[in-house]
Coordinates of C-alpha atoms and ligand atoms in Angstrom, one line a residue:
M1 CA 16.5 23.3 -21.9
A2 CA 13.3 24.3 -21.5
E3 CA 12.0 25.7 -18.8
K4 CA 11.5 23.3 -15.1
I5 CA 8.2 22.3 -14.2
K6 CA 6.7 24.7 -11.3
M7 CA 5.1 23.3 -7.8
L8 CA 3.2 25.0 -5.4
T9 CA 3.1 23.0 -2.1
P10 CA 5.7 21.0 -1.4
L11 CA 5.1 16.7 -1.2
V12 CA 6.7 15.3 1.5
E13 CA 9.4 13.4 0.7
M14 CA 10.0 10.0 3.3
D15 CA 13.0 8.3 2.0
G16 CA 12.9 4.5 3.1
D17 CA 15.6 2.0 3.3
E18 CA 18.5 -0.2 0.9
M19 CA 17.4 -0.9 -2.6
T20 CA 14.7 1.1 -2.9
R21 CA 16.7 3.6 -1.7
V22 CA 19.2 3.5 -4.2
I23 CA 15.7 3.7 -6.5
W24 CA 14.8 6.8 -4.7
K25 CA 17.6 8.7 -5.5
M26 CA 18.0 7.6 -9.6
I27 CA 14.1 8.3 -10.1
K28 CA 14.4 11.9 -8.5
E29 CA 18.5 12.4 -10.3
I30 CA 17.6 10.7 -13.4
L31 CA 13.4 10.8 -13.4
L32 CA 12.5 14.5 -11.8
L33 CA 14.8 16.9 -11.1
P34 CA 16.1 17.6 -14.9
Y35 CA 12.3 18.3 -15.6
I36 CA 10.8 19.4 -12.2
D37 CA 11.7 22.1 -9.7
L38 CA 10.9 19.6 -7.0
K39 CA 9.7 21.0 -3.9
T40 CA 9.7 18.3 -1.3
E41 CA 9.7 18.7 2.7
Y42 CA 12.4 15.7 3.4
Y43 CA 12.0 13.1 5.7
D44 CA 14.3 10.4 6.4
L45 CA 12.9 7.0 7.6
G46 CA 16.1 5.4 6.6
L47 CA 16.3 2.5 9.6
K48 CA 19.5 4.5 11.2
N49 CA 17.7 7.9 11.4
R50 CA 14.9 6.2 12.9
D51 CA 16.6 5.4 15.5
A52 CA 19.0 8.3 16.1
T53 CA 15.5 9.9 16.7
D54 CA 13.6 7.3 18.8
D55 CA 11.6 7.0 15.9
R56 CA 10.2 10.6 15.7
V57 CA 10.6 11.2 12.7
T58 CA 7.7 8.8 11.3
A59 CA 5.6 10.6 13.8
E60 CA 7.1 14.3 12.4
S61 CA 6.4 12.8 9.0
A62 CA 2.8 11.5 9.1
A63 CA 2.1 15.0 10.7
A64 CA 3.1 16.9 7.4
A65 CA 1.5 14.7 5.5
K66 CA -1.5 15.6 7.5
K67 CA -1.0 19.2 6.7
L68 CA 0.3 19.4 3.0
G69 CA -2.4 16.6 2.2
V70 CA 0.1 14.4 -0.5
A71 CA 3.4 12.6 1.1
V72 CA 5.4 9.8 -1.1
K73 CA 7.0 7.2 0.5
C74 CA 10.2 4.4 -0.6
A75 CA 9.5 1.5 1.0
T76 CA 11.1 1.2 4.9
I77 CA 12.4 -1.8 7.0
T78 CA 10.0 -3.0 9.6
P79 CA 13.0 -4.0 12.0
N80 CA 12.9 -7.8 13.7
A81 CA 14.9 -9.0 15.9
Q82 CA 17.9 -9.7 12.7
R83 CA 17.4 -6.1 12.0
V84 CA 18.2 -4.6 15.8
K85 CA 21.5 -6.7 15.9
E86 CA 22.3 -5.8 12.4
Y87 CA 21.5 -2.2 12.5
G88 CA 22.6 -2.4 16.6
L89 CA 19.2 -0.4 16.9
K90 CA 18.0 0.9 20.6
E91 CA 14.8 -0.3 19.9
M92 CA 12.5 -2.8 17.5
W93 CA 11.0 0.4 16.0
K94 CA 7.8 -0.2 15.1
S95 CA 6.2 -0.6 11.2
P96 CA 6.4 2.8 9.5
N97 CA 3.8 2.3 7.8
G98 CA 1.7 0.6 10.9
T99 CA 2.7 4.0 13.0
I100 CA 1.4 6.3 9.6
R101 CA -1.3 4.9 8.6
A102 CA -2.9 4.2 12.9
I103 CA -2.3 8.5 12.1
L104 CA -3.9 9.5 9.2
D105 CA -5.9 6.3 9.4
G106 CA -8.4 5.6 6.2
T107 CA -7.6 3.2 3.1
V108 CA -5.4 1.6 0.7
F109 CA -6.2 1.1 -2.1
R110 CA -3.6 -1.1 -4.6
A111 CA -3.5 -1.2 -7.3
P112 CA -1.8 -3.5 -10.7
I113 CA 0.6 -1.9 -13.5
V114 CA -0.6 -3.2 -16.4
A115 CA 1.9 -3.2 -19.5
K116 CA 1.5 -6.0 -22.6
G117 CA 3.5 -8.9 -22.6
I118 CA 3.0 -8.8 -18.7
E119 CA -0.1 -11.3 -18.5
P120 CA -1.9 -12.0 -15.1
L121 CA -1.8 -15.4 -14.2
V122 CA -5.0 -15.2 -14.3
P123 CA -6.1 -16.0 -17.5
G124 CA -9.5 -14.6 -17.3
W125 CA -8.1 -11.6 -15.0
V126 CA -8.5 -8.6 -18.5
K127 CA -9.6 -5.8 -16.3
P128 CA -7.0 -5.0 -13.0
I129 CA -8.3 -5.4 -9.6
T130 CA -8.6 -3.1 -7.1
I131 CA -7.6 -3.7 -3.3
A132 CA -8.6 -1.5 -1.0
R133 CA -7.6 -2.1 2.4
H134 CA -8.4 -1.1 5.5
A135 CA -5.7 1.1 7.8
Y136 CA -6.4 0.5 10.7
G137 CA -6.2 -1.4 13.6
D138 CA -7.2 -5.0 14.1
V139 CA -4.4 -7.4 14.9
Y140 CA -2.1 -4.3 13.8
K141 CA -3.4 -2.8 16.7
N142 CA -3.5 -5.5 19.2
S143 CA -2.5 -6.8 22.4
E144 CA -1.4 -10.4 22.7
M145 CA 0.6 -12.7 25.3
A146 CA 1.0 -16.0 26.2
V147 CA -0.8 -18.1 28.9
E148 CA 0.5 -20.6 30.9
E149 CA -1.5 -24.0 31.6
G150 CA -4.1 -23.8 34.3
A151 CA -4.5 -19.8 34.1
K152 CA -8.0 -18.3 32.7
A153 CA -8.2 -15.6 30.0
E154 CA -11.2 -13.4 30.6
L155 CA -12.2 -9.7 28.3
V156 CA -12.9 -7.2 30.6
V157 CA -14.4 -4.1 29.5
T158 CA -14.9 -1.5 31.9
G159 CA -18.4 0.6 30.9
K160 CA -20.0 3.5 32.4
N161 CA -22.3 1.1 34.1
G162 CA -19.4 -1.5 35.6
E163 CA -17.8 -4.2 34.5
T164 CA -18.7 -7.4 31.6
R165 CA -16.7 -10.4 31.1
R166 CA -16.3 -12.6 28.9
L167 CA -14.8 -16.1 29.0
I168 CA -11.8 -16.7 26.2
H169 CA -10.4 -19.9 27.3
D170 CA -10.1 -22.1 30.4
F171 CA -6.3 -23.1 30.1
T172 CA -6.7 -26.2 32.6
D173 CA -4.2 -28.5 30.8
T174 CA -2.1 -26.7 28.6
G175 CA -0.3 -22.8 28.3
G176 CA -1.2 -21.2 24.8
I177 CA -1.6 -17.7 23.2
I178 CA -4.4 -15.2 23.4
Q179 CA -4.5 -11.9 21.9
G180 CA -7.0 -8.6 21.8
V181 CA -7.7 -6.9 18.8
H182 CA -10.3 -3.8 18.0
N183 CA -11.6 -1.1 16.0
T184 CA -14.0 1.5 16.2
D185 CA -17.2 2.5 14.5
K186 CA -15.7 5.8 13.2
S187 CA -12.7 4.7 11.3
I188 CA -14.8 1.3 9.6
R189 CA -17.2 4.2 8.5
S190 CA -14.3 6.6 6.9
F191 CA -13.3 3.4 5.6
A192 CA -16.7 2.2 3.8
K193 CA -17.0 6.3 3.0
S194 CA -13.2 5.7 1.0
C195 CA -14.3 3.1 -0.7
F196 CA -17.7 4.2 -1.7
D197 CA -16.0 7.5 -2.9
F198 CA -13.2 6.4 -4.8
A199 CA -15.9 3.1 -6.6
L200 CA -17.9 6.3 -7.7
G201 CA -14.6 8.4 -9.1
V202 CA -13.5 5.5 -11.0
K203 CA -16.7 3.7 -11.5
Q204 CA -16.0 0.4 -11.1
D205 CA -18.5 -1.7 -8.6
L206 CA -17.3 -2.6 -5.2
W207 CA -16.9 -5.8 -3.5
F208 CA -16.4 -6.0 0.3
A209 CA -16.6 -9.4 2.6
T210 CA -15.6 -10.1 5.7
K211 CA -16.0 -13.8 8.0
D212 CA -19.2 -12.1 9.8
T213 CA -21.0 -15.8 9.9
I214 CA -18.3 -16.9 12.2
S215 CA -16.9 -13.5 14.1
K216 CA -21.3 -12.6 14.7
T217 CA -20.2 -8.9 16.8
Y218 CA -17.0 -8.2 15.3
D219 CA -16.9 -9.1 12.1
H220 CA -20.9 -8.3 11.6
R221 CA -20.5 -5.0 12.3
F222 CA -18.1 -4.1 9.3
K223 CA -21.2 -5.6 7.0
D224 CA -23.7 -3.9 9.2
I225 CA -21.9 -0.9 8.9
F226 CA -21.6 -0.9 5.0
A227 CA -24.9 -2.0 4.3
E228 CA -25.9 1.0 6.3
M229 CA -23.8 3.6 4.8
Y230 CA -25.0 2.1 0.9
E231 CA -28.6 2.3 1.5
N232 CA -28.6 5.7 3.5
G233 CA -25.7 7.6 0.9
Y234 CA -24.5 6.3 -2.0
K235 CA -27.0 4.1 -3.4
D236 CA -28.1 6.3 -6.0
G237 CA -25.6 7.6 -6.8
F238 CA -24.3 4.1 -7.4
N239 CA -27.6 3.6 -9.4
K240 CA -26.8 6.5 -11.6
A241 CA -23.3 5.2 -12.1
G242 CA -24.4 2.2 -13.7
I243 CA -22.0 0.1 -11.0
E244 CA -23.1 -2.1 -7.6
Y245 CA -21.9 -3.1 -4.2
F246 CA -21.7 -6.5 -3.6
Y247 CA -21.9 -8.1 -0.3
T248 CA -20.1 -11.6 0.4
L249 CA -17.9 -13.8 2.8
I250 CA -14.7 -14.0 2.5
D251 CA -13.7 -17.2 0.9
D252 CA -16.7 -17.1 -1.3
A253 CA -15.2 -13.6 -2.6
V254 CA -12.0 -15.5 -3.0
A255 CA -13.6 -17.9 -5.0
R256 CA -15.5 -15.0 -7.4
V257 CA -12.0 -13.2 -7.7
M258 CA -10.2 -16.6 -9.3
R259 CA -13.5 -16.5 -11.0
S260 CA -13.6 -12.9 -12.2
E261 CA -12.4 -10.4 -15.4
G262 CA -11.8 -8.0 -13.0
G263 CA -12.5 -4.5 -12.8
Y264 CA -14.0 -4.1 -9.6
I265 CA -12.6 -2.5 -6.2
W266 CA -12.5 -5.6 -3.6
A267 CA -12.0 -3.9 0.0
C268 CA -10.7 -5.4 2.6
K269 CA -10.4 -6.0 6.1
N270 CA -7.1 -5.0 7.1
Y271 CA -5.3 -8.2 7.3
D272 CA -7.3 -9.7 4.4
G273 CA -6.0 -6.7 2.4
D274 CA -1.9 -7.7 3.2
V275 CA -2.7 -11.6 2.2
M276 CA -4.8 -10.6 -0.8
S277 CA -3.2 -7.8 -2.0
D278 CA 0.2 -9.5 -2.3
M279 CA -1.5 -12.7 -4.0
V280 CA -3.5 -10.1 -6.7
A281 CA 0.0 -8.3 -7.1
T282 CA 2.2 -11.3 -7.7
A283 CA -0.8 -12.6 -9.7
F284 CA -1.0 -9.5 -12.1
G285 CA 3.4 -10.1 -12.9
S286 CA 5.3 -9.0 -9.7
L287 CA 5.0 -6.9 -6.6
G288 CA 7.1 -4.5 -8.5
M289 CA 4.2 -3.7 -10.5
M290 CA 1.6 -2.8 -7.3
T291 CA 1.1 1.1 -6.3
S292 CA -0.4 1.8 -3.5
V293 CA -2.0 4.9 -1.9
L294 CA -3.7 5.0 1.7
V295 CA -6.4 7.7 1.6
S296 CA -7.2 9.2 5.3
P297 CA -10.4 10.7 5.5
E298 CA -9.3 14.1 5.6
G299 CA -8.0 14.2 2.0
A300 CA -4.7 13.5 2.3
Y301 CA -3.1 10.9 0.0
E302 CA 0.6 9.1 0.5
Y303 CA 2.0 7.4 -2.2
E304 CA 3.9 3.9 -2.1
A305 CA 5.3 1.3 -3.8
A306 CA 3.4 -2.0 -2.1
H307 CA 6.5 -4.6 -2.1
G308 CA 8.8 -4.2 0.8
T309 CA 12.8 -2.9 0.3
V310 CA 14.2 -5.8 -2.0
T311 CA 16.7 -6.8 1.0
R312 CA 18.2 -9.7 -1.4
H313 CA 18.9 -7.2 -4.0
Y314 CA 20.3 -5.0 -1.7
Y315 CA 22.9 -7.3 -0.5
R316 CA 23.9 -8.2 -3.8
H317 CA 24.4 -4.5 -5.0
L318 CA 27.1 -4.1 -1.5
E319 CA 28.7 -6.7 -3.0
G320 CA 29.4 -4.5 -6.2
E321 CA 26.9 -6.9 -7.8
E322 CA 24.9 -5.3 -10.9
T323 CA 21.1 -5.7 -9.8
S324 CA 17.7 -5.9 -12.1
T325 CA 15.4 -4.0 -9.7
N326 CA 12.2 -3.6 -11.3
S327 CA 11.6 0.1 -9.9
M328 CA 8.0 1.0 -11.5
A329 CA 6.0 1.0 -8.5
T330 CA 8.3 3.1 -7.1
L331 CA 7.6 5.9 -9.8
F332 CA 4.6 4.9 -10.2
A333 CA 4.4 6.6 -6.0
W334 CA 6.2 9.7 -7.2
T335 CA 4.0 10.3 -10.3
G336 CA 0.6 9.4 -8.6
A337 CA 1.9 12.0 -6.1
L338 CA 3.0 14.3 -8.1
K339 CA -0.6 14.3 -10.0
K340 CA -2.6 14.7 -7.2
R341 CA -0.1 17.5 -6.0
G342 CA -0.9 18.8 -9.9
E343 CA -4.5 18.4 -9.3
L344 CA -5.5 20.2 -6.1
D345 CA -2.8 23.0 -7.1
G346 CA -4.5 23.2 -10.0
L347 CA -1.0 22.6 -11.8
A348 CA -1.8 21.3 -15.4
E349 CA 1.4 21.0 -16.4
L350 CA 2.5 19.2 -13.4
S351 CA -0.3 16.2 -13.6
A352 CA 0.5 16.3 -17.5
F353 CA 4.1 15.3 -16.8
A354 CA 3.7 12.9 -14.6
E355 CA 0.8 10.9 -16.8
K356 CA 3.4 11.2 -19.4
L357 CA 6.7 9.8 -17.2
E358 CA 4.4 6.7 -16.4
K359 CA 3.4 6.2 -20.2
A360 CA 7.1 6.6 -21.0
A361 CA 7.8 3.6 -18.3
V362 CA 4.9 1.5 -19.6
R363 CA 6.4 2.2 -22.9
T364 CA 10.0 0.9 -21.8
V365 CA 8.3 -2.4 -20.6
E366 CA 5.8 -3.1 -23.5
N367 CA 9.1 -2.4 -25.8
G368 CA 11.1 -5.2 -24.8
V369 CA 13.2 -3.4 -22.2
M370 CA 12.6 -5.3 -18.7
T371 CA 14.6 -5.6 -15.4
G372 CA 14.1 -9.4 -13.8
D373 CA 11.1 -10.3 -12.5
L374 CA 9.0 -8.9 -15.7
Y375 CA 11.9 -10.7 -18.4
A376 CA 10.5 -13.8 -16.0
I377 CA 6.8 -12.9 -16.9
S378 CA 7.0 -11.6 -20.3
T379 CA 5.2 -12.9 -22.9
L380 CA 6.8 -10.4 -25.8
E381 CA 9.3 -12.5 -28.4
D382 CA 11.6 -9.6 -28.2
K383 CA 12.5 -8.5 -24.6
K384 CA 15.6 -7.8 -22.9
K385 CA 16.7 -8.0 -19.5
V386 CA 18.3 -4.7 -17.8
S387 CA 19.5 -3.1 -15.0
T388 CA 18.2 -1.4 -12.5
E389 CA 19.6 2.2 -13.9
E390 CA 19.7 0.8 -17.2
F391 CA 15.7 1.0 -17.4
I392 CA 15.5 4.0 -15.6
R393 CA 17.6 5.0 -18.6
E394 CA 15.6 3.8 -20.9
T395 CA 12.5 5.3 -19.6
E396 CA 13.6 8.9 -20.1
K397 CA 15.0 8.0 -23.5
N398 CA 11.4 7.4 -23.7
L399 CA 9.9 9.9 -21.8
N400 CA 12.2 12.6 -24.6
G401 CA 11.5 10.5 -28.0
Ligands
NAP1 P1 10.0 -7.7 -0.9 O1 11.4 -5.9 -0.3 O2 9.1 -7.0 -1.4 O3 10.9 -8.3 -1.8 C1 10.4 -10.1 -1.6 C2 10.9 -10.3 -3.0 O4 9.9 -10.4 -4.4 C3 12.4 -9.4 -3.7 O5 13.3 -10.4 -2.7 C4 12.0 -10.2 -5.2 O6 12.3 -11.6 -5.4 C5 10.5 -9.8 -5.4 N1 10.5 -8.6 -5.5 C6 9.7 -7.6 -4.9 N2 10.2 -6.2 -5.2 C7 10.9 -6.1 -6.0 C8 10.9 -5.2 -7.3 N3 11.1 -3.9 -6.8 N4 11.7 -6.0 -8.4 C9 11.9 -6.6 -8.8 N5 12.3 -7.9 -7.8 C10 10.8 -7.3 -6.8 O7 10.5 -8.3 1.0 P2 10.8 -8.6 1.7 O8 12.5 -9.4 1.5 O9 10.0 -9.9 3.1 O10 10.9 -7.2 2.8 C11 12.8 -6.7 2.7 C12 12.2 -6.0 4.0 O11 11.4 -4.9 3.7 C13 11.5 -6.2 5.5 O12 12.9 -5.0 6.0 C14 10.0 -5.3 5.7 O13 10.1 -5.5 6.5 C15 9.9 -4.7 4.9 N6 9.2 -4.0 3.9 C16 8.4 -3.3 3.7 C17 7.4 -2.8 2.6 C18 7.1 -1.2 2.8 O14 8.0 0.1 3.7 N7 5.6 -1.3 2.3 C19 6.5 -3.5 2.7 C20 7.2 -5.0 2.9 C21 8.0 -5.2 3.5 P3 13.8 -11.9 -5.7 O15 14.6 -12.0 -4.7 O16 13.1 -13.4 -5.9 O17 14.4 -11.4 -7.2
MG2 MG1 2.5 -6.9 3.4

């Protein structure tokens, strides 16, 4: 066997939960370790270890990502009441992704993996749509409470020159709920910067939308910051690259996206990006075909699959049943991280291997060998549904074939 490909700086490896943890191990053992002298700084973000470390491991892994620059993350459980019981947790720990995003700041770019035979549900979408999701604040960093009947809710801001109050609602004849959300000019600026830079990098138009007609201060601030940064820093570059920046209202954007042919970056506020990326991923084929990378303003990259831990498949796996879970997005998280590491460390061989591995996985699907999620939608005539492991083994054959 040829000599293994060398690495210089380790990747930050964030292991996770359930079916994706099973896939994680297979990818490493079958597709990476035999070919690469894999260097990683390992953090176990599996729920058991998060609980054992009082979730310190999550913050530590994010700090490592900041320091080393490139991380690869497995999907993780975000605990709810049922999970607290299932795992006997000390606390309902916060979403690891939320914690990591809060530490790294930045923007999440999600793009579908395109393969022949997996046709988008929207026939007009001939090019991929990349969703750029703002990864900080709004409803993900909220403060909310239930309010009893008869209460009066106000926003109170204590500034240098005293207090400002705004009525939220007088709950005179019924109780209800309230929520306080925030964002910062700094975070919105770095969101805009990542989007403009990313668009220039891939030479695609950038779309952005909010609800500034209704939210005249909050959403309007996003619109203004984007506009100001575009006018004062990016307009010339965009003109030279032959691309455009386009702003509209979020509902108008949705309508235009459906009618578009794809091939642009769609920048979304945090919640819009959460929802729209699942819609776009599903319409492009499967959640198992959506990649995700968090780009921090300081230039740290964290790669992951956009989907979760595929719990339903995992429970079947535990019962000893054979699963057919798509490993593409998790594999592309690894290859994305390895390519970036190769680029940053000047290791062309490492980047080339990652690229070759991606092509081998896509070729496997295009040759008609695929997991159940793709089998259900593939337009290929000659197709075969294979198990989780068979798909990875077939990809290995294609890698060497
Ligand atoms: P999910 O794990 O994404 O799975 C939802 C469904 O989508 C699956 O049941 C499966 O459908 C299909 N699916 C998703 N990924 C697939 C793949 N790779 N191959 C084949 N089918 C796939 O979402 P969930 O069930 O709502 O959440 C499960 C756990 O993941 C939760 O504990 C949640 O907190 C966590 N989660 C983590 C992340 C993250 O770490 N980034 C993101 C989302 C959710 P069928 O069952 O119909 O086959
Ligand atoms: Mg989501």
